[in-house]
mmCIF file of C-alpha atoms in Angstrom:
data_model
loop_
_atom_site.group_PDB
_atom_site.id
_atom_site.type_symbol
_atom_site.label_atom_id
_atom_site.label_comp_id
_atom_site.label_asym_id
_atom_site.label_seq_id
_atom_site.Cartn_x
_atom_site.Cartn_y
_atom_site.Cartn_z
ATOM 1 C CA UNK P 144 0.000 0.000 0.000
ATOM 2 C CA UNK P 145 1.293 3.732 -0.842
ATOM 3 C CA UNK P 146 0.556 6.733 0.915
ATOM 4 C CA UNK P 147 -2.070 9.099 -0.529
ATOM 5 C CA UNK P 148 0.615 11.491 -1.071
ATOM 6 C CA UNK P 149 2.306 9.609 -3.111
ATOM 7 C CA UNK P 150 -0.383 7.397 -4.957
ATOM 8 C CA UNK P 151 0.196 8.387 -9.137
ATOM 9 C CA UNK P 152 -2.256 8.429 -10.618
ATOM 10 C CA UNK P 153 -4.717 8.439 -7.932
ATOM 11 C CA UNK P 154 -7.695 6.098 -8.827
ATOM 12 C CA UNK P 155 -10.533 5.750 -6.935
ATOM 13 C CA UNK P 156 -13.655 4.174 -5.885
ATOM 14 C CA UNK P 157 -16.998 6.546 -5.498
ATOM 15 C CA UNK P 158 -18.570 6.659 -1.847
ATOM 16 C CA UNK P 159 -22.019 4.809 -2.944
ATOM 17 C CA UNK P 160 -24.843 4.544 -0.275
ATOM 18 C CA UNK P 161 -25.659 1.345 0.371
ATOM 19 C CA UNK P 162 -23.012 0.013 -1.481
ATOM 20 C CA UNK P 163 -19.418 0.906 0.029
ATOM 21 C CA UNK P 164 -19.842 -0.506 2.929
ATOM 22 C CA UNK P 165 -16.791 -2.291 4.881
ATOM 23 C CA UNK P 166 -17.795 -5.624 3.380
ATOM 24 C CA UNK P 167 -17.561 -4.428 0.227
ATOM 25 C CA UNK P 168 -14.216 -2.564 0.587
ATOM 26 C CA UNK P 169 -12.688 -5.324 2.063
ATOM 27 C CA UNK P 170 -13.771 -7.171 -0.870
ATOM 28 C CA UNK P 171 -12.579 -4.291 -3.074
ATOM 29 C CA UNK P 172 -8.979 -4.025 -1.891
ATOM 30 C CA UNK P 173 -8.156 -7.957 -2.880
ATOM 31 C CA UNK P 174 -8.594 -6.566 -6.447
ATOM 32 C CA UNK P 175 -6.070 -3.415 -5.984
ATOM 33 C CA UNK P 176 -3.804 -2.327 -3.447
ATOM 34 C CA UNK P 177 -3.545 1.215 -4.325
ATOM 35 C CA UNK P 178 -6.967 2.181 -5.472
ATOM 36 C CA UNK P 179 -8.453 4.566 -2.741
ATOM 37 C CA UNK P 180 -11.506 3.597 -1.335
ATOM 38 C CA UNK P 181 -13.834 6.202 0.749
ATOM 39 C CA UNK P 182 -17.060 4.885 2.895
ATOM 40 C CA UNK P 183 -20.421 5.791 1.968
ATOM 41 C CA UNK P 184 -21.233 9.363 3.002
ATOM 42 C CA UNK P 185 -21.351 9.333 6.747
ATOM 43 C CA UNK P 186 -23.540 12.605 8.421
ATOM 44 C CA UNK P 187 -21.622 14.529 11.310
ATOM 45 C CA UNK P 188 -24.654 13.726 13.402
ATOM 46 C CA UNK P 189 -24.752 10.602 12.698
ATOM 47 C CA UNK P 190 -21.477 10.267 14.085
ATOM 48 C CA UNK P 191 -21.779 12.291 17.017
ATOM 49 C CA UNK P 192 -25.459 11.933 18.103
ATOM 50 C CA UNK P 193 -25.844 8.064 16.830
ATOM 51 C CA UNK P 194 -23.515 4.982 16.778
ATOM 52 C CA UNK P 195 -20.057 6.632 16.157
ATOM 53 C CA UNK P 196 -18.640 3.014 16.568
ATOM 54 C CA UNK P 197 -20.718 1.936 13.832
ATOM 55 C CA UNK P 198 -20.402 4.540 11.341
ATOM 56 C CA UNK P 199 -16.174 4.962 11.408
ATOM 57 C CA UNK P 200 -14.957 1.052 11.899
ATOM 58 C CA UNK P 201 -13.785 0.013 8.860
ATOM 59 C CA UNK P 202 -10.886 -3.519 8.327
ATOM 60 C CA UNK P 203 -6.877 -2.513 9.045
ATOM 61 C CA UNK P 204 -6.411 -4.025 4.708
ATOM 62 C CA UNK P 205 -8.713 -1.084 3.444
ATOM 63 C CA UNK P 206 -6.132 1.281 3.712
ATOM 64 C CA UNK P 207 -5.833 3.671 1.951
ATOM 65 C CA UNK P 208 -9.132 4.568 3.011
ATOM 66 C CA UNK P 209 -11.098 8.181 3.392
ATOM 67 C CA UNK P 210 -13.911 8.981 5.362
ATOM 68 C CA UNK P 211 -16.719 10.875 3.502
ATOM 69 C CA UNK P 212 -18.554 13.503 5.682
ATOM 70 C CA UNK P 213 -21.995 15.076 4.889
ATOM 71 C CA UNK P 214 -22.688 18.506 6.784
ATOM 72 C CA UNK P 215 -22.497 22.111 7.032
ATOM 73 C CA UNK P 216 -21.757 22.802 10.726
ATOM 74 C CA UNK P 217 -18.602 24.055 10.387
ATOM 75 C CA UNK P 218 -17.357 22.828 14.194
ATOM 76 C CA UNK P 219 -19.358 19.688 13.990
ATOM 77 C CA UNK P 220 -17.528 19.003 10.751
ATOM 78 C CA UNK P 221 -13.944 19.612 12.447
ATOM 79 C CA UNK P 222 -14.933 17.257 15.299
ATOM 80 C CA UNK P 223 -15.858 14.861 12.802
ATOM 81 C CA UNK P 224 -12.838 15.100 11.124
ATOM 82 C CA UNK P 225 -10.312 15.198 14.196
ATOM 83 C CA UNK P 226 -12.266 11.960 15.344
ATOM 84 C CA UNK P 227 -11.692 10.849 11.900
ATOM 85 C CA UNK P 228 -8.036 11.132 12.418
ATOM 86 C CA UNK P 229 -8.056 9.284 15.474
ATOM 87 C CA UNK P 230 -9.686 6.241 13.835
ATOM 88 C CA UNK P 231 -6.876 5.949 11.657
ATOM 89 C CA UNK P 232 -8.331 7.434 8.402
ATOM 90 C CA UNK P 233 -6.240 8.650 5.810
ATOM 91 C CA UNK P 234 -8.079 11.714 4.459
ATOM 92 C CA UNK P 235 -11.677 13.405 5.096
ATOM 93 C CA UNK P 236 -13.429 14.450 2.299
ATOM 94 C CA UNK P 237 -16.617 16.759 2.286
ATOM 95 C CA UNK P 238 -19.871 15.836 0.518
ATOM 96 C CA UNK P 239 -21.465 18.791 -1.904
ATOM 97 C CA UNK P 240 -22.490 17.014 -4.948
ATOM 98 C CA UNK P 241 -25.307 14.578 -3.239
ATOM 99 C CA UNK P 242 -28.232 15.869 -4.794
ATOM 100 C CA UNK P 243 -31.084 14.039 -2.578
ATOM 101 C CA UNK P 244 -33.909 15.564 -1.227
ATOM 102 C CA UNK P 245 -33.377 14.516 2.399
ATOM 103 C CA UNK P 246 -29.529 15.903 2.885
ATOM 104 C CA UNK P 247 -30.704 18.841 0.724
ATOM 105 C CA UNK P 248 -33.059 19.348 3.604
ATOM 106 C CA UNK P 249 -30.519 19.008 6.338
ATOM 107 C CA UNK P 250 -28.216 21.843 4.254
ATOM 108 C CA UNK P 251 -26.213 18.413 3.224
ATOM 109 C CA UNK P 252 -24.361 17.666 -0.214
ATOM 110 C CA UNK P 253 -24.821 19.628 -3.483
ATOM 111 C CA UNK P 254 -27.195 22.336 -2.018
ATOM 112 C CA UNK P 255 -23.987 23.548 -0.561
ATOM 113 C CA UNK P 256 -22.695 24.718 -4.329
ATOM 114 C CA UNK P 257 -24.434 28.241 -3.821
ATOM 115 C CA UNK P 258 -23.208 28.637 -0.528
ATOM 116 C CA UNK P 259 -19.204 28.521 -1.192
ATOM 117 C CA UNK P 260 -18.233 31.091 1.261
ATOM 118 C CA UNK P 261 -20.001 28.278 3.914
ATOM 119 C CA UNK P 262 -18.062 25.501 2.661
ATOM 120 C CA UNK P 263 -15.254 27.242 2.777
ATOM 121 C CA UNK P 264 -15.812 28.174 6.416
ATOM 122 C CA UNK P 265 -16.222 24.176 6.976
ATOM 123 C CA UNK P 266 -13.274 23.106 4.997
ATOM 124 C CA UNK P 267 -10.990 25.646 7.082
ATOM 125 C CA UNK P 268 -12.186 24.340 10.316
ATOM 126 C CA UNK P 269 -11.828 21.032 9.089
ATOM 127 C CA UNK P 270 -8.245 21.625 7.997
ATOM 128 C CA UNK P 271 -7.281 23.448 11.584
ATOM 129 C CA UNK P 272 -8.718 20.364 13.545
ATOM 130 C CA UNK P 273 -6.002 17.327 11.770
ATOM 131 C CA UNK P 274 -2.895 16.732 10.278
ATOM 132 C CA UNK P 275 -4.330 14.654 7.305
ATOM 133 C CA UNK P 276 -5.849 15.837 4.147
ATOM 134 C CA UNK P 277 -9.221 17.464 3.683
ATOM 135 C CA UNK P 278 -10.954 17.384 0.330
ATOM 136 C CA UNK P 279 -14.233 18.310 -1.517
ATOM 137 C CA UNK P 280 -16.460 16.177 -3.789
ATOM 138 C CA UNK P 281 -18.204 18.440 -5.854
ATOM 139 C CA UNK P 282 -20.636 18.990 -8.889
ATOM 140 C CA UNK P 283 -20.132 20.801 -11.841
ATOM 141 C CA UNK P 284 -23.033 22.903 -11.286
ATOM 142 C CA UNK P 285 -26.642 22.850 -9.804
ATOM 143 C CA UNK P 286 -30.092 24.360 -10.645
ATOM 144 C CA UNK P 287 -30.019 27.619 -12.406
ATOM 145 C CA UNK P 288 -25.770 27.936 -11.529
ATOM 146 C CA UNK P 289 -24.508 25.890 -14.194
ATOM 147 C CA UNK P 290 -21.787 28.044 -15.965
ATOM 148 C CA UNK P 291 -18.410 27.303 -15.984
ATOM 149 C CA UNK P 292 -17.456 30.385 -14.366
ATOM 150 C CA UNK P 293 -19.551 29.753 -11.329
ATOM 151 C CA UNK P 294 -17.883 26.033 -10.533
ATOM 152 C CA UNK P 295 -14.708 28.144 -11.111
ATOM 153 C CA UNK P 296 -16.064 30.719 -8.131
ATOM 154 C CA UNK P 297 -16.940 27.403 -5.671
ATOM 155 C CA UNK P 298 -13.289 26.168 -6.471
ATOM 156 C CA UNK P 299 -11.198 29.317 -6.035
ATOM 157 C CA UNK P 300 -13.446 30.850 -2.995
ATOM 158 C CA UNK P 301 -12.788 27.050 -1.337
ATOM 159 C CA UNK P 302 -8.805 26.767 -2.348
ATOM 160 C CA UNK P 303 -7.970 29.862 -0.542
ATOM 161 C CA UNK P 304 -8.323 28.215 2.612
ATOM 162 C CA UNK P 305 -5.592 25.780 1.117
ATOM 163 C CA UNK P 306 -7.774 23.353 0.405
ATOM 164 C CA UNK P 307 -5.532 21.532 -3.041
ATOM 165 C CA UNK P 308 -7.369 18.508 -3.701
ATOM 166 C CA UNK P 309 -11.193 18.746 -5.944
ATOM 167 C CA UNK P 310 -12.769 15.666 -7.210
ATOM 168 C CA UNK P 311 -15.616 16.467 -9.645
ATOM 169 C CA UNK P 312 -18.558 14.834 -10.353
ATOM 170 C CA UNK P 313 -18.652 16.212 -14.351
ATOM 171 C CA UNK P 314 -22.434 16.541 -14.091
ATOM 172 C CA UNK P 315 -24.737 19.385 -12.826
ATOM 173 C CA UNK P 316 -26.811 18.311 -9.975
ATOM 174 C CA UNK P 317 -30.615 19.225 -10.478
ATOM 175 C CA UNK P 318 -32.179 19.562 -7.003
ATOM 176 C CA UNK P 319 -35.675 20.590 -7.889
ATOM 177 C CA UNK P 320 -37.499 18.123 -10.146
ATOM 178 C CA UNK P 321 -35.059 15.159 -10.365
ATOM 179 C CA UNK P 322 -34.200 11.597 -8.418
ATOM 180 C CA UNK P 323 -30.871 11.173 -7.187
ATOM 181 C CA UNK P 324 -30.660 8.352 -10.082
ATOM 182 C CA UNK P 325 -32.249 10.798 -12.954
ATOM 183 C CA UNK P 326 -29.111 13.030 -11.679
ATOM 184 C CA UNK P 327 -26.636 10.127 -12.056
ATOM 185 C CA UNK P 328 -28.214 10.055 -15.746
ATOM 186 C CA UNK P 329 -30.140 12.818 -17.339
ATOM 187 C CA UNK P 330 -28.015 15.826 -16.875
ATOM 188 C CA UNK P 331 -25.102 15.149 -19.760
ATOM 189 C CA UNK P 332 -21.459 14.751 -18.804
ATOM 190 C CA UNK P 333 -19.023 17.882 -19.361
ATOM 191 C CA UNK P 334 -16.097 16.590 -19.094
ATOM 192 C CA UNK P 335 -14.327 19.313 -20.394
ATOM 193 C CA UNK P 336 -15.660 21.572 -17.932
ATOM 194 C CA UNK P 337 -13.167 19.341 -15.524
ATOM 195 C CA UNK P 338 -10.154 19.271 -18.098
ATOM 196 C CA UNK P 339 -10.652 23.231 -18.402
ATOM 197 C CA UNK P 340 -10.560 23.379 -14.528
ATOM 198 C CA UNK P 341 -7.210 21.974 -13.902
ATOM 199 C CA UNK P 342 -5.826 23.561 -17.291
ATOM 200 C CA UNK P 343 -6.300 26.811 -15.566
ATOM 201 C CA UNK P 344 -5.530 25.377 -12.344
ATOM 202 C CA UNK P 345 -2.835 23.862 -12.635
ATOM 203 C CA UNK P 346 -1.668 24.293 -9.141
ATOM 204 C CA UNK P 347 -4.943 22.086 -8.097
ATOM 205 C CA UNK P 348 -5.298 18.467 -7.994
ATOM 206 C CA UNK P 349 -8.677 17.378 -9.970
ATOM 207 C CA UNK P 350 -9.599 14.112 -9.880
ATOM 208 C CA UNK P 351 -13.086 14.078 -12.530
ATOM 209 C CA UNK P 352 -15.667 11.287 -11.454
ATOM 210 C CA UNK P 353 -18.930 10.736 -13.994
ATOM 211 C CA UNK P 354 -19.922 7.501 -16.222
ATOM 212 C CA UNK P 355 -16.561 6.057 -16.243
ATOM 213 C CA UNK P 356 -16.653 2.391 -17.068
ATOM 214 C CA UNK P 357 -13.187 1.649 -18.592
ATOM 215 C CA UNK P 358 -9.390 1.054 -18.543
ATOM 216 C CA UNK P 359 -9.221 2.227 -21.545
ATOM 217 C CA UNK P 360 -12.069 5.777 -20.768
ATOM 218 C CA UNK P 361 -9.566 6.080 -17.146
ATOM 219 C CA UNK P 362 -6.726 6.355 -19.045
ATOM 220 C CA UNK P 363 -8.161 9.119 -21.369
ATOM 221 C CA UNK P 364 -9.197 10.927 -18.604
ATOM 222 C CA UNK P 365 -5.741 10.832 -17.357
ATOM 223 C CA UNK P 366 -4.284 12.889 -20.167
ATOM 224 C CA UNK P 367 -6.453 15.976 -18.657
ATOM 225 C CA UNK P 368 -6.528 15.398 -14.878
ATOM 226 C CA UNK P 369 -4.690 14.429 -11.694
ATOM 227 C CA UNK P 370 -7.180 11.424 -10.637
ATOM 228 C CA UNK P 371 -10.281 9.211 -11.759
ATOM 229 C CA UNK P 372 -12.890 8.308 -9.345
ATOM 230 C CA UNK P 373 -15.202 5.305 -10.404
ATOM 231 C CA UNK P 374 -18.280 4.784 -9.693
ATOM 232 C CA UNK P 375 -20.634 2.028 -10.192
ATOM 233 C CA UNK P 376 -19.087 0.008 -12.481
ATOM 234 C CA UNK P 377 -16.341 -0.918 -9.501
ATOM 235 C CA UNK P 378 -19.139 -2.238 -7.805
ATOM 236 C CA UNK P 379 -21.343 -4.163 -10.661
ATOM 237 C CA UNK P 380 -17.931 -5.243 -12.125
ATOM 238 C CA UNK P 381 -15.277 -4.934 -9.614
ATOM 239 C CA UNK P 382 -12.609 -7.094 -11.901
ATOM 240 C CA UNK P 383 -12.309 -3.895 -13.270
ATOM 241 C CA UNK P 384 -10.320 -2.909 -10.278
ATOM 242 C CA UNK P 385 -7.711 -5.301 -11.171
ATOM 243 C CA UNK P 386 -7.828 -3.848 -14.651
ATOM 244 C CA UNK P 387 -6.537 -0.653 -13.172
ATOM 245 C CA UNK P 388 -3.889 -2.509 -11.930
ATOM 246 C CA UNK P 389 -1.914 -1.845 -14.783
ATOM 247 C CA UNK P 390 -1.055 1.528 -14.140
ATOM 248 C CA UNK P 391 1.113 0.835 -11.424
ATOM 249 C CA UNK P 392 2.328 -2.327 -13.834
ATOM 250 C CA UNK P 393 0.691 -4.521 -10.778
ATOM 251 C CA UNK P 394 -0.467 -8.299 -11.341
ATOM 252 C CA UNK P 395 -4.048 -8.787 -11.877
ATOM 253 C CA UNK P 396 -5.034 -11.389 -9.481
ATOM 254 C CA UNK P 397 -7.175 -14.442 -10.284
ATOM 255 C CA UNK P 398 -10.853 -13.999 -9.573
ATOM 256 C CA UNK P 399 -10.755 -17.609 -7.115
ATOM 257 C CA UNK P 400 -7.435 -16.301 -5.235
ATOM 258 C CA UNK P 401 -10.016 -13.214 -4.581
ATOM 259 C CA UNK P 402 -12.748 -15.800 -2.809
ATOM 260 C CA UNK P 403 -10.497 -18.049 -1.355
ATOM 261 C CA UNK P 404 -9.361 -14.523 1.021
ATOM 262 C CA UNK P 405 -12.842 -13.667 0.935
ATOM 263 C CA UNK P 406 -13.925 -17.596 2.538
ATOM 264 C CA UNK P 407 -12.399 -16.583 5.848
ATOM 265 C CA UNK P 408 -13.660 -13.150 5.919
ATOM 266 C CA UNK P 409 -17.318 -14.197 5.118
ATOM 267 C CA UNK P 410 -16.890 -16.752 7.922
ATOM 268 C CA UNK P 411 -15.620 -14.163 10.589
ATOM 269 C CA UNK P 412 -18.298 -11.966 9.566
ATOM 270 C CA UNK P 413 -20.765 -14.620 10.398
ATOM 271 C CA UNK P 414 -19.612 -15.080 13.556
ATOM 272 C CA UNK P 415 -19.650 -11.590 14.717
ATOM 273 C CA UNK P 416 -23.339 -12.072 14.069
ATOM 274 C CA UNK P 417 -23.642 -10.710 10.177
ATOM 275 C CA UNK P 418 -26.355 -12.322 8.078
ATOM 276 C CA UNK P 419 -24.482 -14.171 5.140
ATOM 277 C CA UNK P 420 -27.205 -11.994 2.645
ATOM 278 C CA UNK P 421 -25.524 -8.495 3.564
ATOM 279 C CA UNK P 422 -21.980 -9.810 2.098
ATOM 280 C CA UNK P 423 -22.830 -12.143 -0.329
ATOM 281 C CA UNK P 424 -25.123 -9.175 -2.339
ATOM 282 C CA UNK P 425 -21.269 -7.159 -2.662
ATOM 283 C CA UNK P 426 -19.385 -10.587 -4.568
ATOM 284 C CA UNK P 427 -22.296 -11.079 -7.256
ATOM 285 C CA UNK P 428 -20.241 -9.050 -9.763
ATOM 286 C CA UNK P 429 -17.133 -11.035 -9.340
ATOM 287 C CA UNK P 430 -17.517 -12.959 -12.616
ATOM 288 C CA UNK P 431 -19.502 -9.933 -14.974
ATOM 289 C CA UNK P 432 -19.209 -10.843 -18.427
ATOM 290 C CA UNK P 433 -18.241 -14.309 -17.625
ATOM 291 C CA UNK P 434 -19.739 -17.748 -18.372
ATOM 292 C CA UNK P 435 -21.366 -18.957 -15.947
ATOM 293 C CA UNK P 436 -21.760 -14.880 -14.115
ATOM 294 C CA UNK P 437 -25.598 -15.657 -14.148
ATOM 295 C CA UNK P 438 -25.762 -18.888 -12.108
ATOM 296 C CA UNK P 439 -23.230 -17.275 -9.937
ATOM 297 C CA UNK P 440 -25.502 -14.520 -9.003
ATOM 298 C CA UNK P 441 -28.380 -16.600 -8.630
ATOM 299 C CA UNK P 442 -26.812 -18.952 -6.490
ATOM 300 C CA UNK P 443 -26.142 -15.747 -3.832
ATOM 301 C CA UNK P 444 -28.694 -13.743 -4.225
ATOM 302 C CA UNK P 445 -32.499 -13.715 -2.746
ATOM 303 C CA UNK P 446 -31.209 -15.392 0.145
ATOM 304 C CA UNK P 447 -30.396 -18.749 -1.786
ATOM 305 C CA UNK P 448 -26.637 -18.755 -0.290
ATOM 306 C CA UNK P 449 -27.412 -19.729 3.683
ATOM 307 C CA UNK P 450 -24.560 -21.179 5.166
ATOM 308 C CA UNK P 451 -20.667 -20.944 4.121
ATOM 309 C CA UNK P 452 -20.777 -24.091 1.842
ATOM 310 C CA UNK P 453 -23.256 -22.741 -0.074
ATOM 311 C CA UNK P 454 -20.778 -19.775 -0.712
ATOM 312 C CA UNK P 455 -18.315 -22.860 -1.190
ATOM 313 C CA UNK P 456 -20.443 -24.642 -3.806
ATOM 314 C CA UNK P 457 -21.199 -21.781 -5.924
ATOM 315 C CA UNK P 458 -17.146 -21.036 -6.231
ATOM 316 C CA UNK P 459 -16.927 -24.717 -7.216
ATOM 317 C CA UNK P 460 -19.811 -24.727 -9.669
ATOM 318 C CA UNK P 461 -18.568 -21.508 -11.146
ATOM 319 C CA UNK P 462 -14.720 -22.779 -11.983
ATOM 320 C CA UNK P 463 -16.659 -26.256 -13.702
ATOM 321 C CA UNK P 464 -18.530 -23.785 -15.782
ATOM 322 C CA UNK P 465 -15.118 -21.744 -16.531
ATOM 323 C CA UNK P 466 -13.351 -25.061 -17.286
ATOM 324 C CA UNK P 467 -15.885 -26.088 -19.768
ATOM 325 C CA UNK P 468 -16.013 -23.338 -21.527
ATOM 326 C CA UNK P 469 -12.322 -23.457 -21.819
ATOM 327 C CA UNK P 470 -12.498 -27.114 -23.114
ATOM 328 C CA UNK P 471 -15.468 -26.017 -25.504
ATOM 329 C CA UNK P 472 -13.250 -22.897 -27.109
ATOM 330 C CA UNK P 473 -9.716 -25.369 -27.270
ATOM 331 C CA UNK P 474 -12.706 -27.846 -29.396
ATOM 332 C CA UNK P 475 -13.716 -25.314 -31.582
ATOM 333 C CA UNK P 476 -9.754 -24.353 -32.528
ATOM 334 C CA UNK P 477 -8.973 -28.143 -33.734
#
């Protein structure tokens, strides 16, 4: 594992609701040691008026590892974040590009675009509370503020507190009138809005986050910016994480290696009390595009994996399937 400092190019995983969860980063990190994950966007009062136990454990392997917060109470935020530190988190990174209509309610996420002077009150009191890193996640734009110019005036009015590092979601965010999945989809991508933003930033690290799917789209991206965040394609087809791999000229590791370290995992899991349905639903993209990837997934979801040799069974069933297809393809060469 590298440092965050010195991680080149920096890929990462998206915080997903739901979805990066410590089961599924553990899982994640068997496909990549340097791809950075972050947890799903965690609310400062979640942490401080809930289960702050809950919210910040995460496994010792998911380093590197940062700690998405969703707020806009500046000191709340910097307690957050100093508690952050304390768990062992490598950076703290500050939710305004969630678009729902309940954080958008609580002042949370991309609501927070047309209030820059605010987030840049939070980021500062964020920065004077650790020693790590302290970054923004940000849209390109929301509602009727959806020039170029205006991202530009979020970015500059938040980097004079210091603040270096931007990742940016290359979509507008439109609060009034759309689902948080119509604003994963219907606004269109501007990527060069991003590519434009660290051209005359240069002094700025952009990482641009938005519909990648690819090796091949990450390292396009890479010719413009710093970083590339993806989204859900690492989680519907995580091989891709190994796929990455190549940039730092790593191995890609075989996809049973991956749930033979994931066997004893599942099992300690299951012991500490975890139903065998809340990991299982993370590992049903293992083989995507695969022969065989359907039977897989049925065999662990809707409850049908119950026990550990269930889990067991479905590996075994899925390299038979592999091997015959290998035997069928070596037929059709003779």
């Amino acid at each position: 594992m590298q440092s965050l400092q010195s991680l080149q190019p920096r890929i990462s995983v998206a915080p997903m609701m739901d979805w990066t969860t410590k089961d599924y980063r553990f899982f994640a990190r068997l496909f990549n040691p340097n791809v950075v994950l972050y947890t799903e966007m965690v609310t400062t009062g979640a942490i401080l008026f809930g289960d702050a136990k809950r919210h910040l454990d995460y496994n010792a392997q998911e380093h590197p590892i940062v700690l998405q917060l969703g707020g806009s109470n500046p000191q709340e935020l910097a307690t957050c974040t100093k508690m952050a530190e304390d768990w062992g988190y490598d950076e703290v990174n500050l939710n305004v590009g969630c678009p729902s209509d309940r954080v958008q309610n609580n002042k949370i996420g991309a609501c927070l675009m047309a209030e820059p002077d605010l987030v840049a009150e939070c980021i500062h009191s964020m920065q004077k509370a650790v020693n790590i890193p302290v970054t923004v996640k940000h849209r390109i734009g929301i509602d009727d503020m959806q020039s170029y110019e205006e991202m530009l005036h979020f970015v500059d009015t938040v980097a004079a507190t210091g603040c270096t590092y931007f990742v940016v979601h290359a979509r507008i965010a439109i609060l009034k009138g759309l689902s948080p999945k119509e604003n994963r989809e219907v606004p269109p991508l501007r990527y060069e809005d991003v590519y434009r933003l660290k051209q005359e930033r240069p002094h700025l690290t952009i990482e641009i986050n938005g519909g990648i799917k690819t090796f091949a789209e990450t390292q396009a991206h890479l010719q413009h910016v710093d970083g590339v965040m993806i989204g859900r394609e690492a989680y519907h087809n995580p091989y891709l994480l190994a796929e990455l791999g190549q940039l730092w000229n790593l191995k890609a590791p075989d996809r049973f290696d991956i749930m033979e370290q994931m066997l004893p995992y599942i099992e300690q899991r299951m012991a500490e009390g975890a139903p065998l349905s809340i990991i299982t639903r993370h590992i049903l993209g293992l083989f995507q595009n695969l022969p065989g990837a359907r039977k897989w997934r049925q065999a662990l979801s809707g409850g049908n994996a119950k026990t550990l040799a269930d889990v067991e069974n479905a590996i075994q069933n899925m390299r038979a399937a592999m091997i015959r297809t290998e035997e069928y393809v070596k037929e059709q060469q003779v």
